[in-house]
PDB file of C-alpha atoms in Angstrom:
ATOM      1  CA  LEU A   5       0.000   0.000   0.000  1.00 58.00           C
ATOM      2  CA  ALA A   6       1.551   3.272  -1.109  1.00 64.00           C
ATOM      3  CA  LYS A   7       2.131   5.678   1.768  1.00 87.00           C
ATOM      4  CA  THR A   8       1.349   9.334   1.234  1.00 93.00           C
ATOM      5  CA  THR A   9       2.850  12.439   2.800  1.00 95.00           C
ATOM      6  CA  GLN A  10       1.224  15.867   2.684  1.00 96.00           C
ATOM      7  CA  PRO A  11       1.547  19.071   4.710  1.00 97.00           C
ATOM      8  CA  ILE A  12      -0.392  19.163   7.962  1.00 95.00           C
ATOM      9  CA  SER A  13      -1.776  22.639   7.382  1.00 96.00           C
ATOM     10  CA  MET A  14      -1.879  25.548   4.942  1.00 97.00           C
ATOM     11  CA  ASP A  15      -3.224  29.068   5.021  1.00 97.00           C
ATOM     12  CA  SER A  16      -4.458  31.159   2.136  1.00 97.00           C
ATOM     13  CA  TYR A  17      -6.615  34.163   1.338  1.00 97.00           C
ATOM     14  CA  GLU A  18      -9.760  34.506  -0.660  1.00 97.00           C
ATOM     15  CA  GLY A  19      -9.172  34.715  -4.387  1.00 97.00           C
ATOM     16  CA  GLN A  20      -5.773  33.037  -4.328  1.00 97.00           C
ATOM     17  CA  GLU A  21      -4.842  29.773  -5.984  1.00 97.00           C
ATOM     18  CA  VAL A  22      -3.922  27.016  -3.552  1.00 98.00           C
ATOM     19  CA  ASN A  23      -1.666  24.094  -4.407  1.00 98.00           C
ATOM     20  CA  ILE A  24      -1.429  21.115  -2.053  1.00 98.00           C
ATOM     21  CA  THR A  25       1.296  18.602  -2.851  1.00 97.00           C
ATOM     22  CA  CYS A  26       1.212  14.956  -1.876  1.00 97.00           C
ATOM     23  CA  SER A  27       4.238  12.645  -2.009  1.00 96.00           C
ATOM     24  CA  HIS A  28       3.767   8.959  -2.825  1.00 95.00           C
ATOM     25  CA  ASN A  29       7.226   7.628  -3.643  1.00 94.00           C
ATOM     26  CA  ASN A  30       6.271   3.941  -3.755  1.00 92.00           C
ATOM     27  CA  ILE A  31       3.173   4.270  -5.924  1.00 93.00           C
ATOM     28  CA  ALA A  32       2.455   1.082  -7.880  1.00 91.00           C
ATOM     29  CA  THR A  33       1.834   0.814 -11.611  1.00 91.00           C
ATOM     30  CA  ASN A  34      -1.927   0.295 -11.285  1.00 88.00           C
ATOM     31  CA  ASP A  35      -2.486   2.856  -8.535  1.00 90.00           C
ATOM     32  CA  TYR A  36      -4.653   5.905  -9.033  1.00 91.00           C
ATOM     33  CA  ILE A  37      -4.432   9.108  -6.988  1.00 93.00           C
ATOM     34  CA  THR A  38      -7.617  10.286  -5.337  1.00 93.00           C
ATOM     35  CA  TRP A  39      -8.331  13.432  -3.332  1.00 96.00           C
ATOM     36  CA  TYR A  40     -11.094  13.928  -0.808  1.00 96.00           C
ATOM     37  CA  GLN A  41     -12.391  17.040   0.918  1.00 97.00           C
ATOM     38  CA  GLN A  42     -13.850  17.075   4.413  1.00 96.00           C
ATOM     39  CA  PHE A  43     -15.772  19.951   5.942  1.00 95.00           C
ATOM     40  CA  PRO A  44     -16.213  20.140   9.729  1.00 89.00           C
ATOM     41  CA  SER A  45     -18.858  17.751  11.057  1.00 87.00           C
ATOM     42  CA  GLN A  46     -19.241  16.039   7.681  1.00 93.00           C
ATOM     43  CA  GLY A  47     -17.907  12.913   6.056  1.00 95.00           C
ATOM     44  CA  PRO A  48     -15.222  13.220   3.368  1.00 95.00           C
ATOM     45  CA  ARG A  49     -16.353  13.636  -0.207  1.00 95.00           C
ATOM     46  CA  PHE A  50     -14.553  12.733  -3.410  1.00 93.00           C
ATOM     47  CA  ILE A  51     -13.269  15.703  -5.397  1.00 95.00           C
ATOM     48  CA  ILE A  52     -10.887  14.416  -8.057  1.00 94.00           C
ATOM     49  CA  GLN A  53      -8.962  11.377  -9.249  1.00 92.00           C
ATOM     50  CA  GLY A  54      -6.199  10.848 -11.777  1.00 92.00           C
ATOM     51  CA  TYR A  55      -3.568   8.463 -13.078  1.00 93.00           C
ATOM     52  CA  LYS A  56      -1.105  10.682 -14.931  1.00 91.00           C
ATOM     53  CA  THR A  57      -0.637  14.170 -16.429  1.00 89.00           C
ATOM     54  CA  LYS A  58      -3.497  16.527 -15.647  1.00 95.00           C
ATOM     55  CA  VAL A  59      -7.126  16.125 -14.691  1.00 95.00           C
ATOM     56  CA  THR A  60      -9.550  19.010 -14.300  1.00 95.00           C
ATOM     57  CA  ASN A  61     -13.138  19.203 -13.136  1.00 94.00           C
ATOM     58  CA  GLU A  62     -15.456  21.913 -11.900  1.00 92.00           C
ATOM     59  CA  VAL A  63     -13.904  21.859  -8.437  1.00 91.00           C
ATOM     60  CA  ALA A  64     -10.151  21.394  -8.859  1.00 96.00           C
ATOM     61  CA  SER A  65      -7.228  20.345 -11.015  1.00 97.00           C
ATOM     62  CA  LEU A  66      -4.847  17.503 -10.345  1.00 97.00           C
ATOM     63  CA  PHE A  67      -1.321  17.587 -11.693  1.00 97.00           C
ATOM     64  CA  ILE A  68       0.704  14.378 -11.812  1.00 97.00           C
ATOM     65  CA  PRO A  69       4.307  14.395 -13.116  1.00 96.00           C
ATOM     66  CA  ALA A  70       5.650  11.665 -15.351  1.00 95.00           C
ATOM     67  CA  ASP A  71       7.293   9.720 -12.500  1.00 95.00           C
ATOM     68  CA  ARG A  72       3.998   9.801 -10.537  1.00 96.00           C
ATOM     69  CA  LYS A  73       5.894  10.020  -7.230  1.00 96.00           C
ATOM     70  CA  SER A  74       3.930  13.097  -6.250  1.00 96.00           C
ATOM     71  CA  SER A  75       0.771  14.934  -7.173  1.00 97.00           C
ATOM     72  CA  THR A  76      -0.568  18.439  -6.691  1.00 98.00           C
ATOM     73  CA  LEU A  77      -4.148  19.398  -6.016  1.00 98.00           C
ATOM     74  CA  SER A  78      -4.863  22.883  -7.297  1.00 98.00           C
ATOM     75  CA  LEU A  79      -7.825  24.917  -6.092  1.00 97.00           C
ATOM     76  CA  PRO A  80      -8.339  28.046  -8.219  1.00 94.00           C
ATOM     77  CA  ARG A  81      -9.469  31.280  -6.579  1.00 93.00           C
ATOM     78  CA  VAL A  82     -10.364  29.856  -3.185  1.00 97.00           C
ATOM     79  CA  SER A  83     -13.186  31.214  -1.063  1.00 96.00           C
ATOM     80  CA  LEU A  84     -13.949  30.915   2.650  1.00 97.00           C
ATOM     81  CA  SER A  85     -16.082  27.876   1.858  1.00 96.00           C
ATOM     82  CA  ASP A  86     -12.989  25.981   0.695  1.00 96.00           C
ATOM     83  CA  THR A  87     -11.777  25.836   4.292  1.00 97.00           C
ATOM     84  CA  ALA A  88     -11.586  22.087   4.881  1.00 97.00           C
ATOM     85  CA  VAL A  89      -9.260  19.141   5.326  1.00 96.00           C
ATOM     86  CA  TYR A  90      -7.944  17.640   2.085  1.00 98.00           C
ATOM     87  CA  TYR A  91      -6.824  14.025   1.912  1.00 96.00           C
ATOM     88  CA  CYS A  92      -4.624  12.384  -0.708  1.00 96.00           C
ATOM     89  CA  LEU A  93      -5.093   8.635  -1.217  1.00 94.00           C
ATOM     90  CA  VAL A  94      -3.353   6.198  -3.520  1.00 92.00           C
ATOM     91  CA  GLY A  95      -4.700   2.811  -4.571  1.00 88.00           C
ATOM     92  CA  ASP A  96      -5.573   0.352  -7.317  1.00 84.00           C
ATOM     93  CA  PRO A  97      -9.268   0.661  -8.240  1.00 76.00           C
ATOM     94  CA  GLY A  98      -9.149  -2.742  -9.923  1.00 72.00           C
ATOM     95  CA  GLY A  99      -7.891  -4.503  -6.822  1.00 70.00           C
ATOM     96  CA  SER A 100      -9.277  -4.989  -3.328  1.00 74.00           C
ATOM     97  CA  TYR A 101      -8.701  -1.340  -2.540  1.00 81.00           C
ATOM     98  CA  ILE A 102      -9.506  -0.194   0.984  1.00 87.00           C
ATOM     99  CA  PRO A 103      -9.381   3.618   1.386  1.00 89.00           C
ATOM    100  CA  THR A 104      -6.817   4.554   4.021  1.00 88.00           C
ATOM    101  CA  PHE A 105      -6.784   8.133   5.230  1.00 91.00           C
ATOM    102  CA  GLY A 106      -3.874   9.957   6.828  1.00 87.00           C
ATOM    103  CA  ARG A 107      -4.253  13.208   8.752  1.00 88.00           C
ATOM    104  CA  GLY A 108      -4.726  15.209   5.573  1.00 94.00           C
ATOM    105  CA  THR A 109      -3.980  18.883   5.010  1.00 97.00           C
ATOM    106  CA  SER A 110      -6.039  21.406   6.928  1.00 96.00           C
ATOM    107  CA  LEU A 111      -6.590  24.405   4.645  1.00 97.00           C
ATOM    108  CA  ILE A 112      -7.765  27.636   6.219  1.00 97.00           C
ATOM    109  CA  VAL A 113      -8.881  30.402   3.883  1.00 97.00           C
ATOM    110  CA  HIS A 114      -8.811  33.887   5.375  1.00 97.00           C
ATOM    111  CA  PRO A 115     -10.891  36.897   4.279  1.00 96.00           C
TER     112      PRO A 115
ATOM    113  CA  ASN B   2     -31.253   8.716  -3.855  1.00 62.00           C
ATOM    114  CA  ALA B   3     -30.158   8.793  -0.207  1.00 77.00           C
ATOM    115  CA  GLY B   4     -26.616   7.419  -0.682  1.00 94.00           C
ATOM    116  CA  VAL B   5     -25.193   6.360   2.695  1.00 97.00           C
ATOM    117  CA  THR B   6     -27.347   6.830   5.785  1.00 97.00           C
ATOM    118  CA  GLN B   7     -26.155   6.407   9.352  1.00 97.00           C
ATOM    119  CA  THR B   8     -28.357   5.878  12.382  1.00 97.00           C
ATOM    120  CA  PRO B   9     -28.307   7.437  14.961  1.00 97.00           C
ATOM    121  CA  LYS B  10     -26.665  10.837  14.415  1.00 96.00           C
ATOM    122  CA  PHE B  11     -25.901  11.396  18.100  1.00 96.00           C
ATOM    123  CA  ARG B  12     -25.729   9.123  21.124  1.00 96.00           C
ATOM    124  CA  VAL B  13     -24.546   9.317  24.704  1.00 97.00           C
ATOM    125  CA  LEU B  14     -23.669   6.052  26.420  1.00 97.00           C
ATOM    126  CA  LYS B  15     -22.627   5.165  29.908  1.00 97.00           C
ATOM    127  CA  THR B  16     -19.460   3.141  30.360  1.00 98.00           C
ATOM    128  CA  GLY B  17     -20.255  -0.535  29.968  1.00 97.00           C
ATOM    129  CA  GLN B  18     -23.411  -0.065  27.910  1.00 97.00           C
ATOM    130  CA  SER B  19     -23.770  -1.583  24.479  1.00 96.00           C
ATOM    131  CA  MET B  20     -25.114  -0.184  21.256  1.00 96.00           C
ATOM    132  CA  THR B  21     -25.290  -0.775  17.530  1.00 97.00           C
ATOM    133  CA  LEU B  22     -24.676   1.781  14.809  1.00 98.00           C
ATOM    134  CA  LEU B  23     -26.481   1.154  11.556  1.00 97.00           C
ATOM    135  CA  CYS B  24     -25.203   2.043   8.118  1.00 98.00           C
ATOM    136  CA  ALA B  25     -27.382   1.660   5.043  1.00 98.00           C
ATOM    137  CA  GLN B  26     -26.473   2.308   1.403  1.00 97.00           C
ATOM    138  CA  ASP B  27     -28.731   2.278  -1.614  1.00 96.00           C
ATOM    139  CA  MET B  28     -26.058   2.265  -4.354  1.00 93.00           C
ATOM    140  CA  ASN B  29     -25.639  -1.540  -4.530  1.00 93.00           C
ATOM    141  CA  HIS B  30     -22.012  -1.186  -3.463  1.00 92.00           C
ATOM    142  CA  GLU B  31     -20.001  -4.276  -2.641  1.00 91.00           C
ATOM    143  CA  TYR B  32     -17.592  -2.659  -0.186  1.00 93.00           C
ATOM    144  CA  MET B  33     -18.529  -1.004   3.089  1.00 96.00           C
ATOM    145  CA  TYR B  34     -16.381   0.515   5.814  1.00 97.00           C
ATOM    146  CA  TRP B  35     -16.506   1.863   9.356  1.00 98.00           C
ATOM    147  CA  TYR B  36     -14.090   4.592  10.407  1.00 97.00           C
ATOM    148  CA  ARG B  37     -13.630   6.605  13.540  1.00 97.00           C
ATOM    149  CA  GLN B  38     -12.328  10.162  13.652  1.00 96.00           C
ATOM    150  CA  ASP B  39     -10.937  11.821  16.758  1.00 94.00           C
ATOM    151  CA  PRO B  40     -10.278  15.575  17.081  1.00 86.00           C
ATOM    152  CA  GLY B  41      -7.468  16.744  14.803  1.00 80.00           C
ATOM    153  CA  MET B  42      -6.975  13.276  13.411  1.00 84.00           C
ATOM    154  CA  GLY B  43      -7.648  11.605  10.125  1.00 88.00           C
ATOM    155  CA  LEU B  44     -10.044   8.723   9.715  1.00 93.00           C
ATOM    156  CA  ARG B  45      -8.949   5.377  11.121  1.00 95.00           C
ATOM    157  CA  LEU B  46     -10.424   2.197   9.702  1.00 96.00           C
ATOM    158  CA  ILE B  47     -12.190  -0.008  12.263  1.00 97.00           C
ATOM    159  CA  HIS B  48     -13.648  -2.830  10.163  1.00 97.00           C
ATOM    160  CA  TYR B  49     -14.631  -3.305   6.571  1.00 96.00           C
ATOM    161  CA  SER B  50     -16.546  -5.675   4.340  1.00 96.00           C
ATOM    162  CA  VAL B  51     -15.935  -6.628   0.716  1.00 92.00           C
ATOM    163  CA  GLY B  52     -19.268  -8.340   0.289  1.00 93.00           C
ATOM    164  CA  GLU B  53     -22.390  -9.662   1.956  1.00 95.00           C
ATOM    165  CA  GLY B  54     -21.506 -12.080   4.743  1.00 95.00           C
ATOM    166  CA  THR B  55     -17.844 -11.061   4.893  1.00 95.00           C
ATOM    167  CA  THR B  56     -16.030  -8.774   7.319  1.00 97.00           C
ATOM    168  CA  ALA B  57     -12.407  -7.962   8.073  1.00 96.00           C
ATOM    169  CA  LYS B  58     -10.440  -6.048  10.692  1.00 96.00           C
ATOM    170  CA  GLY B  59      -9.024  -2.661   9.971  1.00 95.00           C
ATOM    171  CA  GLU B  60      -6.474  -0.569  11.809  1.00 94.00           C
ATOM    172  CA  VAL B  61      -8.330  -0.196  15.151  1.00 96.00           C
ATOM    173  CA  PRO B  62     -10.777  -3.121  15.544  1.00 97.00           C
ATOM    174  CA  ASP B  63     -10.510  -3.756  19.295  1.00 96.00           C
ATOM    175  CA  GLY B  64     -13.729  -3.199  21.223  1.00 96.00           C
ATOM    176  CA  TYR B  65     -15.905  -3.321  18.093  1.00 98.00           C
ATOM    177  CA  ASN B  66     -17.764  -6.010  16.186  1.00 97.00           C
ATOM    178  CA  VAL B  67     -19.485  -5.808  12.810  1.00 98.00           C
ATOM    179  CA  SER B  68     -21.952  -7.727  10.713  1.00 98.00           C
ATOM    180  CA  ARG B  69     -22.962  -7.588   7.043  1.00 97.00           C
ATOM    181  CA  LEU B  70     -25.987  -9.849   6.804  1.00 95.00           C
ATOM    182  CA  LYS B  71     -27.478  -7.848   3.928  1.00 96.00           C
ATOM    183  CA  LYS B  72     -25.550  -6.193   1.127  1.00 96.00           C
ATOM    184  CA  GLN B  73     -27.027  -2.794   1.820  1.00 97.00           C
ATOM    185  CA  ASN B  74     -26.412  -2.763   5.589  1.00 98.00           C
ATOM    186  CA  PHE B  75     -23.274  -2.726   7.699  1.00 98.00           C
ATOM    187  CA  LEU B  76     -23.673  -2.754  11.483  1.00 98.00           C
ATOM    188  CA  LEU B  77     -21.065  -1.645  14.009  1.00 98.00           C
ATOM    189  CA  GLY B  78     -21.475  -2.903  17.561  1.00 98.00           C
ATOM    190  CA  LEU B  79     -19.942  -1.809  20.826  1.00 96.00           C
ATOM    191  CA  GLU B  80     -20.445  -4.560  23.394  1.00 92.00           C
ATOM    192  CA  SER B  81     -19.135  -2.663  26.418  1.00 96.00           C
ATOM    193  CA  ALA B  82     -18.551   1.002  25.701  1.00 96.00           C
ATOM    194  CA  ALA B  83     -15.483   2.750  27.105  1.00 97.00           C
ATOM    195  CA  PRO B  84     -14.672   6.490  27.273  1.00 97.00           C
ATOM    196  CA  SER B  85     -11.860   5.859  24.756  1.00 96.00           C
ATOM    197  CA  GLN B  86     -14.555   5.066  22.184  1.00 97.00           C
ATOM    198  CA  THR B  87     -15.875   8.608  22.326  1.00 97.00           C
ATOM    199  CA  SER B  88     -15.486   9.686  18.728  1.00 97.00           C
ATOM    200  CA  VAL B  89     -17.247  10.490  15.481  1.00 97.00           C
ATOM    201  CA  TYR B  90     -17.989   7.383  13.473  1.00 98.00           C
ATOM    202  CA  PHE B  91     -18.286   7.415   9.692  1.00 98.00           C
ATOM    203  CA  CYS B  92     -19.585   4.716   7.445  1.00 98.00           C
ATOM    204  CA  ALA B  93     -18.701   4.573   3.762  1.00 96.00           C
ATOM    205  CA  SER B  94     -19.301   2.388   0.741  1.00 95.00           C
ATOM    206  CA  SER B  95     -17.709   1.883  -2.640  1.00 91.00           C
ATOM    207  CA  SER B  96     -17.788  -0.376  -5.651  1.00 85.00           C
ATOM    208  CA  PRO B  97     -14.745  -2.249  -7.013  1.00 73.00           C
ATOM    209  CA  THR B  98     -15.964  -1.623 -10.565  1.00 67.00           C
ATOM    210  CA  GLY B  99     -15.599   1.618 -12.421  1.00 58.00           C
ATOM    211  CA  ARG B 100     -13.999   4.337 -10.318  1.00 58.00           C
ATOM    212  CA  GLY B 101     -13.417   1.889  -7.528  1.00 56.00           C
ATOM    213  CA  THR B 102     -11.465   4.188  -5.263  1.00 68.00           C
ATOM    214  CA  GLU B 103     -14.340   6.635  -4.866  1.00 85.00           C
ATOM    215  CA  ALA B 104     -15.962   6.081  -1.492  1.00 91.00           C
ATOM    216  CA  PHE B 105     -19.261   7.655  -0.448  1.00 94.00           C
ATOM    217  CA  PHE B 106     -19.617   8.654   3.178  1.00 96.00           C
ATOM    218  CA  GLY B 107     -22.481   9.012   5.599  1.00 97.00           C
ATOM    219  CA  GLN B 108     -23.027  12.093   7.692  1.00 95.00           C
ATOM    220  CA  GLY B 109     -21.437  10.586  10.783  1.00 97.00           C
ATOM    221  CA  THR B 110     -22.500   9.479  14.257  1.00 97.00           C
ATOM    222  CA  ARG B 111     -21.218  11.470  17.201  1.00 97.00           C
ATOM    223  CA  LEU B 112     -20.828   9.091  20.146  1.00 97.00           C
ATOM    224  CA  THR B 113     -19.982  10.177  23.675  1.00 97.00           C
ATOM    225  CA  VAL B 114     -19.209   7.612  26.358  1.00 97.00           C
ATOM    226  CA  VAL B 115     -19.373   8.953  29.907  1.00 97.00           C
TER     227      VAL B 115
END
């Protein structure tokens, strides 16, 4: 199971772009990278997933370099409502994948 | 479409009491999970199930039991509650097909053991 490392906390201001990097040095060939977002008093929710290069949806972008040993979640023009904990997970969707969460990155967006 | 529903949302127990938390999903998912989350911590896996009638231990299984008698339900039991089990409990489900790493979570159960 690939271990992930991400910063414990980050601060930003409204309107800025936020980039959260996750390291996963021992990622396996079939592993995908998945990010979740958790607001206080709620369960985590899926925000984006990717295998390589770049993935973009209405919420975020995910950048994955060629060696796939890290990934960066990019949140464009954050607002106060983006204050949350962000988790990076790595796993093989075709295998018996059991989501394992670390402590995540606590993002605080200031006015 | 309700997704994942947890019952109850809040509960206060006395030390030594027992209770069962119910998780129900209506997405026909094969996999179901129980996590606990303590203040400032990530989610820790208690038990999980990869199909009806099967269960397995996660990272912190001691003091908990589970059952998956029906595909849509996953029950978490505390036989003799302890203050250390005060936590927020989350249930989740996922499917090994398609985007198999996407898990759907319930709204959580806040349990206090006094």
